[in-house]
Tab-separated table of C-alpha atoms in Angstrom:
chain	number	residue	atom	x	y	z
A	1	LEU	CA	1.674	2.573	13.264
A	2	ARG	CA	2.828	6.080	14.102
A	3	CYS	CA	5.331	4.654	16.568
A	4	LEU	CA	6.625	2.257	13.937
A	5	LYS	CA	7.024	5.105	11.470
A	6	THR	CA	8.915	7.091	14.109
A	7	LEU	CA	11.202	4.115	14.764
A	8	PHE	CA	12.271	4.279	11.118
A	9	LEU	CA	14.050	7.522	11.999
A	10	PHE	CA	16.388	5.515	14.230
A	11	LEU	CA	16.789	2.524	11.945
A	12	HIS	CA	19.979	2.369	9.921
A	13	GLU	CA	19.112	1.772	6.269
A	14	GLU	CA	21.557	-1.115	6.045
A	15	ASP	CA	19.656	-2.864	8.878
A	16	SER	CA	16.201	-2.266	7.380
A	17	PRO	CA	15.918	-5.479	5.309
A	18	LYS	CA	16.053	-7.754	8.345
A	19	TYR	CA	12.738	-6.404	9.694
A	20	LEU	CA	10.610	-7.178	6.629
A	21	THR	CA	8.674	-10.036	8.256
A	22	GLN	CA	7.743	-7.987	11.318
A	23	ILE	CA	6.790	-4.918	9.263
A	24	MET	CA	4.615	-6.940	6.888
A	25	SER	CA	2.891	-8.647	9.816
A	26	THR	CA	1.954	-5.253	11.265
A	27	ILE	CA	0.849	-3.931	7.864
A	28	ASN	CA	-1.312	-6.984	7.167
A	29	LYS	CA	-2.997	-6.723	10.557
A	30	ALA	CA	-3.894	-3.069	9.953
A	31	MET	CA	-5.064	-3.780	6.399
A	32	SER	CA	-7.341	-6.574	7.640
A	33	THR	CA	-9.499	-3.993	9.413
A	34	SER	CA	-12.252	-1.992	7.742
A	35	SER	CA	-10.781	1.329	8.894
A	36	PRO	CA	-9.572	3.627	6.119
A	37	ARG	CA	-7.654	5.600	8.730
A	38	LEU	CA	-5.695	2.495	9.766
A	39	HIS	CA	-5.222	1.587	6.112
A	40	PHE	CA	-3.723	4.996	5.441
A	41	GLY	CA	-1.327	4.662	8.380
A	42	ALA	CA	-0.307	1.189	7.233
A	43	LEU	CA	0.235	2.334	3.652
A	44	SER	CA	2.339	5.253	4.803
A	45	VAL	CA	4.515	2.950	6.908
A	46	LEU	CA	4.783	0.389	4.115
A	47	SER	CA	5.722	3.030	1.551
A	48	ASP	CA	8.448	4.489	3.768
A	49	TYR	CA	9.801	1.049	4.605
A	50	VAL	CA	9.839	-0.236	1.031
A	51	GLN	CA	11.648	2.875	-0.163
A	52	MET	CA	14.205	2.435	2.619
A	53	VAL	CA	14.816	-1.235	1.750
A	54	LEU	CA	15.018	-0.513	-1.984
A	55	LYS	CA	18.169	1.519	-1.293
A	56	GLN	CA	19.787	-1.578	0.220
A	57	ASN	CA	18.246	-4.675	-1.306
A	58	VAL	CA	16.011	-4.554	-4.394
A	59	LYS	CA	16.056	-8.357	-4.621
A	60	LEU	CA	14.485	-8.660	-1.158
A	61	ILE	CA	11.615	-6.435	-2.245
A	62	GLY	CA	11.331	-8.524	-5.406
A	63	ALA	CA	11.204	-11.764	-3.460
A	64	ASN	CA	8.427	-10.329	-1.289
A	65	LEU	CA	6.667	-8.328	-3.990
A	66	SER	CA	3.530	-10.483	-4.003
A	67	ASP	CA	3.030	-9.912	-0.271
A	68	ILE	CA	3.596	-6.187	-0.665
A	69	VAL	CA	1.200	-5.831	-3.602
A	70	VAL	CA	-1.490	-8.044	-2.052
A	71	ALA	CA	-1.366	-5.884	1.092
A	72	LEU	CA	-2.611	-3.012	-1.106
A	73	PHE	CA	-5.671	-4.888	-2.419
A	74	PRO	CA	-8.157	-3.742	0.276
A	75	VAL	CA	-7.684	-0.148	-0.863
A	76	PHE	CA	-8.933	-0.976	-4.354
A	77	GLU	CA	-11.773	-3.329	-3.436
A	78	GLU	CA	-15.473	-2.514	-3.757
A	79	PRO	CA	-17.629	-1.463	-2.027
A	80	THR	CA	-15.789	1.710	-1.222
A	81	TYR	CA	-15.337	2.849	2.321
A	82	ARG	CA	-18.419	4.538	3.730
A	83	LYS	CA	-19.327	6.193	6.961
A	84	ARG	CA	-22.662	7.270	8.281
A	85	ASN	CA	-23.549	10.945	8.403
A	86	ARG	CA	-23.159	11.686	12.107
A	87	HIS	CA	-26.017	14.199	12.061
A	88	ALA	CA	-28.585	11.699	10.771
A	89	GLN	CA	-31.347	10.669	13.140
A	90	ALA	CA	-32.115	7.007	13.688
A	91	SER	CA	-35.428	7.479	11.866
A	92	ASP	CA	-33.733	9.159	8.886
A	93	ALA	CA	-32.553	7.208	5.926
A	94	ILE	CA	-28.886	6.421	6.255
A	95	GLU	CA	-26.901	8.856	4.191
A	96	GLU	CA	-23.488	7.519	3.380
A	97	LYS	CA	-20.536	9.711	2.567
A	98	PRO	CA	-17.162	8.635	1.264
A	99	ASP	CA	-14.566	8.447	3.991
A	100	PRO	CA	-12.002	11.253	3.609
A	101	TYR	CA	-9.175	8.754	4.075
A	102	GLN	CA	-10.278	6.705	1.069
A	103	ALA	CA	-8.742	9.018	-1.535
A	104	ARG	CA	-5.616	9.387	0.575
A	105	CYS	CA	-5.282	5.590	0.756
A	106	ILE	CA	-5.601	5.224	-2.991
A	107	ASP	CA	-3.057	8.004	-3.568
A	108	GLU	CA	-0.578	6.439	-1.135
A	109	ALA	CA	-0.981	2.966	-2.687
A	110	LEU	CA	-0.543	4.364	-6.198
A	111	LYS	CA	2.539	6.298	-5.101
A	112	LEU	CA	4.081	3.096	-3.748
A	113	LEU	CA	3.204	1.118	-6.877
A	114	ALA	CA	4.637	3.870	-9.090
A	115	CYS	CA	7.889	3.614	-7.152
A	116	LEU	CA	7.933	-0.129	-7.853
A	117	VAL	CA	7.106	-0.042	-11.574
A	118	THR	CA	9.078	2.932	-12.896
A	119	GLY	CA	12.718	3.709	-13.578
A	120	LYS	CA	15.613	1.430	-12.697
A	121	VAL	CA	13.654	-0.159	-9.852
A	122	GLY	CA	10.801	-1.039	-12.218
A	123	LYS	CA	13.212	-2.716	-14.620
A	124	LYS	CA	14.772	-4.747	-11.818
A	125	LEU	CA	11.385	-5.739	-10.354
A	126	ALA	CA	9.663	-6.544	-13.676
A	127	PRO	CA	10.438	-10.289	-13.490
A	128	TYR	CA	8.936	-10.416	-10.004
A	129	PHE	CA	5.772	-8.641	-11.169
A	130	GLY	CA	5.400	-11.447	-13.702
A	131	GLU	CA	4.761	-13.781	-10.757
A	132	ILE	CA	1.757	-11.754	-9.554
A	133	PRO	CA	-1.330	-13.299	-11.187
A	134	PHE	CA	-3.600	-10.235	-11.120
A	135	LEU	CA	-4.314	-6.766	-9.799
A	136	PRO	CA	-7.741	-5.654	-8.571
A	137	SER	CA	-10.000	-4.456	-11.373
A	138	SER	CA	-9.932	-0.789	-10.427
A	139	PRO	CA	-9.620	2.061	-12.921
A	140	ALA	CA	-7.164	3.661	-10.496
A	141	LEU	CA	-4.672	0.939	-11.455
A	142	ASP	CA	-4.786	1.601	-15.208
A	143	GLY	CA	-1.563	3.632	-15.073
A	144	VAL	CA	0.220	0.862	-13.156
A	145	ARG	CA	-0.941	-1.691	-15.738
A	146	SER	CA	0.368	0.562	-18.546
A	147	ASP	CA	3.742	0.933	-16.841
A	148	LEU	CA	3.959	-2.842	-16.386
A	149	LYS	CA	3.113	-3.461	-20.056
A	150	ARG	CA	5.962	-1.125	-21.040
A	151	LEU	CA	8.205	-3.340	-18.941
A	152	GLY	CA	6.913	-6.426	-20.752
A	153	VAL	CA	4.689	-7.608	-17.913
A	154	ASP	CA	1.050	-8.385	-18.670
A	155	ILE	CA	-0.957	-8.762	-15.484
A	156	ASP	CA	-4.538	-10.005	-15.888
């Protein structure tokens, strides 16, 4: 994922739309894991790529909006990411702590969604959001739902 993100530095923005299928395939593979660290890397790549493509082809993002939004679902699903306290003994009760990447994943996903639902881009993408049947039931998405309602889109 880091290599892919670095490749974006060499990619001409006008060429970026033609790589959507390959980028989404990589993102979906990373998001299918249970690793918050991989999720964060995938979200960072996806956010950078979507912002690059939006400068060239908003309609392409609209046409693929369901795939983009669904790729974010694992971040908002329960149960939350957990990892075992590495100092616990086998005989000790398992003490679970939130993974430090969890909050970063949620922030990155919300940042991407905010980019898609606000301003001129939000207005252009509103009809495409109408095709998305639901968003995960996470309080973190309340702001996104409010922004969509202002655009005339009622998800859920």
